[in-house]
Short mmCIF file of C-alpha atoms in Angstrom, two decimals:
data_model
loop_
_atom_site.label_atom_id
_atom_site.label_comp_id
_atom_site.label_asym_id
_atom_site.label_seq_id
_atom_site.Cartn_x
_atom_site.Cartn_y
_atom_site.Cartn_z
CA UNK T 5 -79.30 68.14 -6.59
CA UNK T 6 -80.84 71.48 -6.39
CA UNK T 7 -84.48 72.04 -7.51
CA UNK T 8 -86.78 70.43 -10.24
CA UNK T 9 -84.73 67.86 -12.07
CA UNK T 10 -86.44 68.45 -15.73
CA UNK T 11 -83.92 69.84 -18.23
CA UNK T 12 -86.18 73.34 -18.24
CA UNK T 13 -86.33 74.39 -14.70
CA UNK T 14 -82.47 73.51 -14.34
CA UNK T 15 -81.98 75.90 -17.06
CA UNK T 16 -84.21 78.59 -15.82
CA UNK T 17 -82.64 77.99 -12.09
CA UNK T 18 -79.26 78.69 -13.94
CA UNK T 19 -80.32 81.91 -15.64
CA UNK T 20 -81.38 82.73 -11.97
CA UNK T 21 -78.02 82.00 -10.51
CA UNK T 22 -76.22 84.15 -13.27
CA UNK T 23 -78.33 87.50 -12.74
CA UNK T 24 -78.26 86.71 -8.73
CA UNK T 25 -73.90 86.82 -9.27
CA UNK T 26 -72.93 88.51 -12.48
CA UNK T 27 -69.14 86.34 -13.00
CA UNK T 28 -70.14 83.13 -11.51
CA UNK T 29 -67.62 80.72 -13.15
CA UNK T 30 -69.07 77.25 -14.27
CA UNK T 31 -67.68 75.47 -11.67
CA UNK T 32 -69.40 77.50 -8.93
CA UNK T 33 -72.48 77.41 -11.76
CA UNK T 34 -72.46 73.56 -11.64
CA UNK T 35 -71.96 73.41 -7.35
CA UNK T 36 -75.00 75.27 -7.02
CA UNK T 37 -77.09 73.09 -9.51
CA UNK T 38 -76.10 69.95 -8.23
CA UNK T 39 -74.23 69.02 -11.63
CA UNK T 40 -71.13 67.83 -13.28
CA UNK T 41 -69.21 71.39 -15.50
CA UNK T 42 -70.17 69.59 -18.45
CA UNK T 43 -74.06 69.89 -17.57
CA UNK T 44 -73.61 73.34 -16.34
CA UNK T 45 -71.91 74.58 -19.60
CA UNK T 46 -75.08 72.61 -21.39
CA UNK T 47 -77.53 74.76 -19.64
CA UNK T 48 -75.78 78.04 -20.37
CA UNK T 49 -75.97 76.60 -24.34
CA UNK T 50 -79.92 76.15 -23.86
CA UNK T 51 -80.13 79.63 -22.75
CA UNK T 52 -78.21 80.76 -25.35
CA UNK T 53 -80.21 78.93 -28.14
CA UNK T 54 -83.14 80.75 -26.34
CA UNK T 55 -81.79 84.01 -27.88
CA UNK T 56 -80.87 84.64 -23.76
CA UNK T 57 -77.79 86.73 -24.13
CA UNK T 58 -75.15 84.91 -21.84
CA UNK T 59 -71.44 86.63 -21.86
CA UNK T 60 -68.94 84.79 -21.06
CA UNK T 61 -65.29 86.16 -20.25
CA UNK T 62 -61.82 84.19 -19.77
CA UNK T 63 -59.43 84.46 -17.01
CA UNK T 64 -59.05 84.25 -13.47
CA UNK T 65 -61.70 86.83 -12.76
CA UNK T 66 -63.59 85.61 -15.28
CA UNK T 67 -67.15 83.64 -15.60
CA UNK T 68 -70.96 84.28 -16.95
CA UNK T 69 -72.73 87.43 -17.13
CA UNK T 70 -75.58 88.41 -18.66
CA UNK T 71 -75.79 91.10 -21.83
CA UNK T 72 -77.65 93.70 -22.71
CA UNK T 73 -80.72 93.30 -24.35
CA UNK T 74 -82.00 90.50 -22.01
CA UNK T 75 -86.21 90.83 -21.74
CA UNK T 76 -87.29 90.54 -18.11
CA UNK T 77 -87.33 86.33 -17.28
CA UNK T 78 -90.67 85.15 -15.63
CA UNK T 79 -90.70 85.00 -11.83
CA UNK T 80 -89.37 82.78 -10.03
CA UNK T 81 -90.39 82.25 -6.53
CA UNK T 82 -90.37 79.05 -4.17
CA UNK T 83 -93.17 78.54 -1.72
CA UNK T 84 -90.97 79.63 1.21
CA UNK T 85 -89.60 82.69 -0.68
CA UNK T 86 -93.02 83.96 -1.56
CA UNK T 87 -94.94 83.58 1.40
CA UNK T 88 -91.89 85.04 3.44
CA UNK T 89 -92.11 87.65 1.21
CA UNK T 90 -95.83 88.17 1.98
CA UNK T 91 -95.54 87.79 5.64
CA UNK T 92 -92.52 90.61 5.76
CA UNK T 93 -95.17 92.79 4.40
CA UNK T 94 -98.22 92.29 6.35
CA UNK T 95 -95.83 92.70 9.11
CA UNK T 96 -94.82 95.71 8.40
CA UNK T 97 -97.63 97.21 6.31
CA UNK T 98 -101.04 96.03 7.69
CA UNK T 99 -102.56 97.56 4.61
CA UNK T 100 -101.24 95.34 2.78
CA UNK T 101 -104.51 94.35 1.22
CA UNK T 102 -106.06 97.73 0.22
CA UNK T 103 -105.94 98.52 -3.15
CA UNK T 104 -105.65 102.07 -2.86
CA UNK T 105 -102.32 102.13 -1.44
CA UNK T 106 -98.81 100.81 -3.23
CA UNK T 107 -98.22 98.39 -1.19
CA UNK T 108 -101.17 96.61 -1.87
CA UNK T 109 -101.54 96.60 -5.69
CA UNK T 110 -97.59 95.89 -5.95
CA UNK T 111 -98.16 92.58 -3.60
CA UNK T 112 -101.44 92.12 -5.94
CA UNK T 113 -99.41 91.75 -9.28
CA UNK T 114 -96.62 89.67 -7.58
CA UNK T 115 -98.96 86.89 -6.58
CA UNK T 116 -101.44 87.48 -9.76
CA UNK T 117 -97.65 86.04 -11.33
CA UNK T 118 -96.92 83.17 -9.39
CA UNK T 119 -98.11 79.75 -10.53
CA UNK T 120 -100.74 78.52 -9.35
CA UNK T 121 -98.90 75.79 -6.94
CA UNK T 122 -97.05 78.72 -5.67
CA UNK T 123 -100.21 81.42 -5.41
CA UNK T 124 -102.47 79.29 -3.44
CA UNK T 125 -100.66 79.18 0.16
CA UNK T 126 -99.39 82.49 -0.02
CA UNK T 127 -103.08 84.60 -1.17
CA UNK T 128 -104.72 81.71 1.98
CA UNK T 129 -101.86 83.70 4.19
CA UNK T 130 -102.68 87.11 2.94
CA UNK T 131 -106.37 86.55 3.61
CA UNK T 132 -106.47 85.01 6.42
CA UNK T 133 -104.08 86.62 8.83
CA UNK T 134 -105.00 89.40 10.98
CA UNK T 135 -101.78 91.69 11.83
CA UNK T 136 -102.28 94.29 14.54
CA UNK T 137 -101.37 97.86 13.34
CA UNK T 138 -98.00 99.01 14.85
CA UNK T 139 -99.16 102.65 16.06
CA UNK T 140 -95.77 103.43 16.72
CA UNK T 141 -95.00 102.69 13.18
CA UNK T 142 -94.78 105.80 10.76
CA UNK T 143 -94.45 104.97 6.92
CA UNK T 144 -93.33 108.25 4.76
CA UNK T 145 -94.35 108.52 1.41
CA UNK T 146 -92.60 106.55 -0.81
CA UNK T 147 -91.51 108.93 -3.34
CA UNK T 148 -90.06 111.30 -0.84
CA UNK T 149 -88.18 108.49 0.69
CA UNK T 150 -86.73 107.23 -2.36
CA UNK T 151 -85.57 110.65 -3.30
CA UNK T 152 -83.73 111.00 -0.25
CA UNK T 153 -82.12 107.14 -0.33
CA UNK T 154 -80.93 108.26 -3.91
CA UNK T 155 -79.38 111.80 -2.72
CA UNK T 156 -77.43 109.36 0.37
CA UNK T 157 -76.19 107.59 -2.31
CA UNK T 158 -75.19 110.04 -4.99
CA UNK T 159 -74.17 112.26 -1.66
CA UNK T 160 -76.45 115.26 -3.11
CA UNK T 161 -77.24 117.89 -1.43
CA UNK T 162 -80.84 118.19 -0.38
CA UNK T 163 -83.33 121.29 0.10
CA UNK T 164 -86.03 119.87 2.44
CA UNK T 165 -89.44 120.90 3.91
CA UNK T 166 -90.11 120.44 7.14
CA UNK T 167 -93.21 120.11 9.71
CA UNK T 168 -91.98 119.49 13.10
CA UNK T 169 -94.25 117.45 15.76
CA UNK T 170 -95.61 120.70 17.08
CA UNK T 171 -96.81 122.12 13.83
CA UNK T 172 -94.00 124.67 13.17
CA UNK T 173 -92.57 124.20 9.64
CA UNK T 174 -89.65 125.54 7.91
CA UNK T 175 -87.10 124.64 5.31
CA UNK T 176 -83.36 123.90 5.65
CA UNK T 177 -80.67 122.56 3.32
CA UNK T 178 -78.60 119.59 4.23
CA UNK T 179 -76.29 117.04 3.21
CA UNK T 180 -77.79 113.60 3.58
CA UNK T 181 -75.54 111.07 5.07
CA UNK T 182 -78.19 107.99 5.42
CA UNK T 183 -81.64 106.86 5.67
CA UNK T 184 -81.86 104.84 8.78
CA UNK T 185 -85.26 102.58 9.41
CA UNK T 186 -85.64 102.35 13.14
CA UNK T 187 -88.55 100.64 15.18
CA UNK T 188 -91.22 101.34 12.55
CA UNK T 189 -89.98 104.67 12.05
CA UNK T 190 -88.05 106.26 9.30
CA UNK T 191 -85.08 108.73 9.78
CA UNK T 192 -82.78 111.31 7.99
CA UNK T 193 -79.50 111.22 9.40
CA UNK T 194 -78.04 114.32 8.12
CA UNK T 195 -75.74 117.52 8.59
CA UNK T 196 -77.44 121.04 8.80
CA UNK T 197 -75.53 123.82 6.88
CA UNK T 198 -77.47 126.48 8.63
CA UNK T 199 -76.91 124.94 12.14
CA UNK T 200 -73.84 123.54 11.25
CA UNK T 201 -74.61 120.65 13.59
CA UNK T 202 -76.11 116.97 12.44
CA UNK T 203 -79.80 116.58 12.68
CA UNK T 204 -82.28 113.51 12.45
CA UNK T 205 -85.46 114.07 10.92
CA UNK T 206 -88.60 111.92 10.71
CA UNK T 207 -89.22 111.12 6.70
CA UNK T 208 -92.94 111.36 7.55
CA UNK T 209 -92.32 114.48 8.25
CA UNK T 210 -90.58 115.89 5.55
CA UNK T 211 -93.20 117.89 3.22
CA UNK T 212 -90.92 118.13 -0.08
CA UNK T 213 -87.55 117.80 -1.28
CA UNK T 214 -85.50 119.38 -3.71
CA UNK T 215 -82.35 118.00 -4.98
CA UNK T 216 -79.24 120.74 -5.47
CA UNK T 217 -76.33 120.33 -7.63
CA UNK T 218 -73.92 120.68 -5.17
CA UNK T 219 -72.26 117.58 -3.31
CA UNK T 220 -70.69 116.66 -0.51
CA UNK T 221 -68.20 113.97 1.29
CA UNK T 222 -69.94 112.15 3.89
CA UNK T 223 -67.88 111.16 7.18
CA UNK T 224 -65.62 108.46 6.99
CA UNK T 225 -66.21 105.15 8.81
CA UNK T 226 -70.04 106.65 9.39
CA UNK T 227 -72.04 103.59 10.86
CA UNK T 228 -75.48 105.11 10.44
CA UNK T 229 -77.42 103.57 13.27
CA UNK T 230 -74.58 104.33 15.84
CA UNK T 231 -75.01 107.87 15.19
CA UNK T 232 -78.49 107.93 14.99
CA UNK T 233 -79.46 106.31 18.39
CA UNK T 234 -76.46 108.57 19.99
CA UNK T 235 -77.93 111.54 18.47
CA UNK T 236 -81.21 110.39 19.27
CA UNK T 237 -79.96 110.46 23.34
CA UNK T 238 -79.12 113.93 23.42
CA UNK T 239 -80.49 117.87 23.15
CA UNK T 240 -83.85 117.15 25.10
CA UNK T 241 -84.97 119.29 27.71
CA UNK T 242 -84.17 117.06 30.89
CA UNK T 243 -80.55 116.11 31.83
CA UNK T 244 -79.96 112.40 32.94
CA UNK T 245 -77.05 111.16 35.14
CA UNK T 246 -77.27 107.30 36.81
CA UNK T 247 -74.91 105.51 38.52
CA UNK T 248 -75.04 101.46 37.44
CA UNK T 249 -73.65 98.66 39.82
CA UNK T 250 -71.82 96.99 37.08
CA UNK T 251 -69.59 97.88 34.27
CA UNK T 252 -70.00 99.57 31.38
CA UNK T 253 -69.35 96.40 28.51
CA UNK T 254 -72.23 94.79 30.64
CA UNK T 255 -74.59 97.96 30.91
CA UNK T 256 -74.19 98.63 27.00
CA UNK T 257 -76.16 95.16 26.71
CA UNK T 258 -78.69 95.66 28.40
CA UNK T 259 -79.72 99.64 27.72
CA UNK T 260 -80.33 100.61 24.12
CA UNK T 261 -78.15 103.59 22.98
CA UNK T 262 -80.65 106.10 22.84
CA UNK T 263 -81.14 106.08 26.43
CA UNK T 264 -77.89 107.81 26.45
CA UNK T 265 -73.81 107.45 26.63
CA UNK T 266 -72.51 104.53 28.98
CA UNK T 267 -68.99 105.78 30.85
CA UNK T 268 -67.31 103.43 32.91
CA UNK T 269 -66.51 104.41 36.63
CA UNK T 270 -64.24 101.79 37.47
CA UNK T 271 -64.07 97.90 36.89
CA UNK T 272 -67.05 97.34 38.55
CA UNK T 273 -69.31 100.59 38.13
CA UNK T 274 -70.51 103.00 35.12
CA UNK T 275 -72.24 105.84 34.77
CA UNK T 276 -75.19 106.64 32.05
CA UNK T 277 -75.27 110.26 30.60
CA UNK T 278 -78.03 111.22 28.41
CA UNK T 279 -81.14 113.51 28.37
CA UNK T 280 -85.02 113.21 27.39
CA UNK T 281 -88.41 114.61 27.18
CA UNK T 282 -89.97 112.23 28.60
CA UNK T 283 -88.94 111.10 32.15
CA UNK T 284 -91.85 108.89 33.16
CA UNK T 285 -90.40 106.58 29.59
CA UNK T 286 -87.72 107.02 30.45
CA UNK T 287 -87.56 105.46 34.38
CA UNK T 288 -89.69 102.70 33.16
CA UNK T 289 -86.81 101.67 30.81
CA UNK T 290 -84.75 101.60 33.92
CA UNK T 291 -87.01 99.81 35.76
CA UNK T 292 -86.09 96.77 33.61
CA UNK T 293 -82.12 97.21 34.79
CA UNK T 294 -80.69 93.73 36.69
CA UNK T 295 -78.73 95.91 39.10
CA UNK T 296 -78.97 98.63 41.13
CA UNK T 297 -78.51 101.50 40.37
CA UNK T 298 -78.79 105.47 41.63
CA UNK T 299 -80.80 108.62 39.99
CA UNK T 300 -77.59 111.31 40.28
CA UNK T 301 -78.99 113.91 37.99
CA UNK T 302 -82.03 115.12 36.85
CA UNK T 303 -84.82 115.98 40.00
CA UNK T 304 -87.90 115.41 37.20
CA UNK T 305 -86.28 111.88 36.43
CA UNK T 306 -85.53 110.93 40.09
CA UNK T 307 -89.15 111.85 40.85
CA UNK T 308 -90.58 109.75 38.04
CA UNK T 309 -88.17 106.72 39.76
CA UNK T 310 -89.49 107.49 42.91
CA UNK T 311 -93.66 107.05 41.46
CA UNK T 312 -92.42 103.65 39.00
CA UNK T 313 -90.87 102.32 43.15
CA UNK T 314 -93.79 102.88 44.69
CA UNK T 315 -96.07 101.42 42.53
CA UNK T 316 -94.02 98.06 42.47
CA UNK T 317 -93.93 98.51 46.10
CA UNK T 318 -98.13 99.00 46.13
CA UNK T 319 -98.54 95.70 44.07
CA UNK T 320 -96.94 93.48 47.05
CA UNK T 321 -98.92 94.72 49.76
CA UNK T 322 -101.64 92.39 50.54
CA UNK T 323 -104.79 92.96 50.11
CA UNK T 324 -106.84 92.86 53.67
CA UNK T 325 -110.55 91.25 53.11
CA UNK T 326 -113.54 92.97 54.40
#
């Protein structure tokens, strides 16, 4: 049995389960209620006498829909699926309870809609907890976003406005291949007609957008955040080569793939190829590597590995009272 047992709620849980999978068949229907077919079919008739328009079609691929002309059904959240919806969003926005920002008022009229059985636990979470900002986390407007998860989709070419890190700002055109949300931050994976090469920009960064008619084929078999975290490893200003005591299946488990490309050597060594503009991140990050491992390439990232050693080294010597 699946829910409240009165009559009503079965109904309205049924109504749920057709929108959540337009063609479920009444079998399926009366597995996920907890009925017999003959109940199920009942429900669908209450919904119906409700003026709810239920479709119904025959055949193998066949089942319930709904129709047009259906008026938005109340709410319908359980305890668990509300306040897990609440804590995904203080989690990731900790403004979650300012009113002058979307994501407040938005959370503000979902719980103002909940009953009250339902509202209680989930507004004593949202007051009470005290998320600590992610200040690596960069949210991009919301409208600019959108506009550029839509042109992904439709594969539309975009006009966009730029402002790098450094201040310098241009504009470029571009064919969007994916919005890709990564550690906090939010990124256009894209090709550059100018450069002719694929670029990743920071959303946050982007200053407008303009949508073009022309459109464009994306790559085939593109996995988003592959590409991304590879693209991510390469183009900085210092070169990286390391030799790993292990090979390269294990390695790829234990480095994320924007450090850089993982080659193997042999069966029992690999190398890691990648660049960065930031060496002292970067030897930290191999600081944390369960084998050893060798600096080949690179003198400002084998003199970063040689400060992160002797630190280590500093904080086993003993200390010598006075």
């Amino acid at each position: 049995m699946v829910g409240d047992p009165n009559p009503t709620a079965r109904a309205l849980l049924a109504l749920e389960l057709i929108q959540a999978s337009p063609g479920i068949t009444a079998d399926r229907l009366a597995d996920r209620l907890g009925v017999s077919d003959r109940a199920a079919r009942r429900y669908v008739a209450t919904l119906r006498d409700a003026d709810i328009p239920i479709e119904s079609v025959r055949g193998p691929y066949g089942g319930y829909r709904i129709g047009r002309g259906l008026r938005p059904p109340p709410l319908m959240l359980t305890v668990a699926e509300a306040l897990a919806l609440v804590m995904a969003v203080l989690d990731g926005h900790h403004d979650a309870d300012d009113q002058a920002q979307p994501v407040g008022t938005a959370l503000s009229k979902i719980v103002r809609s909940l009953p009250a059985a339902v509202a209680g636990p989930v507004q004593a979470v949202r007051e009470t907890a005290a998320p600590a900002p992610d200040r690596g986390a960069a949210r991009p407007d919301p409208t600019t976003a959108t506009t550029l998860v839509q042109a992904c989709s439709a594969h539309r070419r975009v006009r966009v406005a730029y402002r790098s890190e450094g201040g310098n700002a241009w504009q470029t055109v571009v064919d969007p291949w994916a919005v890709v949300v990564r550690h906090g931050r939010w990124y256009l994976l894209c090709h550059s007609l100018s450069s002719d090469a694929r670029r990743a920009y920071r959303v946050d960064r982007v200053e407008g957008v303009e949508l073009l008619d022309e459109t464009f084929t994306p790559p085939e078999d593109l996995d988003p955040v592959a590409e991304l975290e590879a693209h991510l490893a390469v183009g900085w200003e210092f070169d990286v080569e390391v030799l790993l005591q292990a090979p390269a299946h294990r390695v790829q488990q234990w480095l994320p793939r924007d450090l850089g490309r993982v080659e193997p050597v042999d069966g029992s060594t690999s190398r890691l190829v990648g660049s960065t503009s930031n060496p002292p991140w970067y030897a930290e990050r191999l600081a944390v590597v369960p084998v050893d491992f060798r600096v080949l390439g690179g003198p400002e990232l084998r003199a970063c590995v040689r400060t992160v050693g002797r630190r280590m080294l500093a904080a086993t010597d003993e200390v010598s009272s006075a």
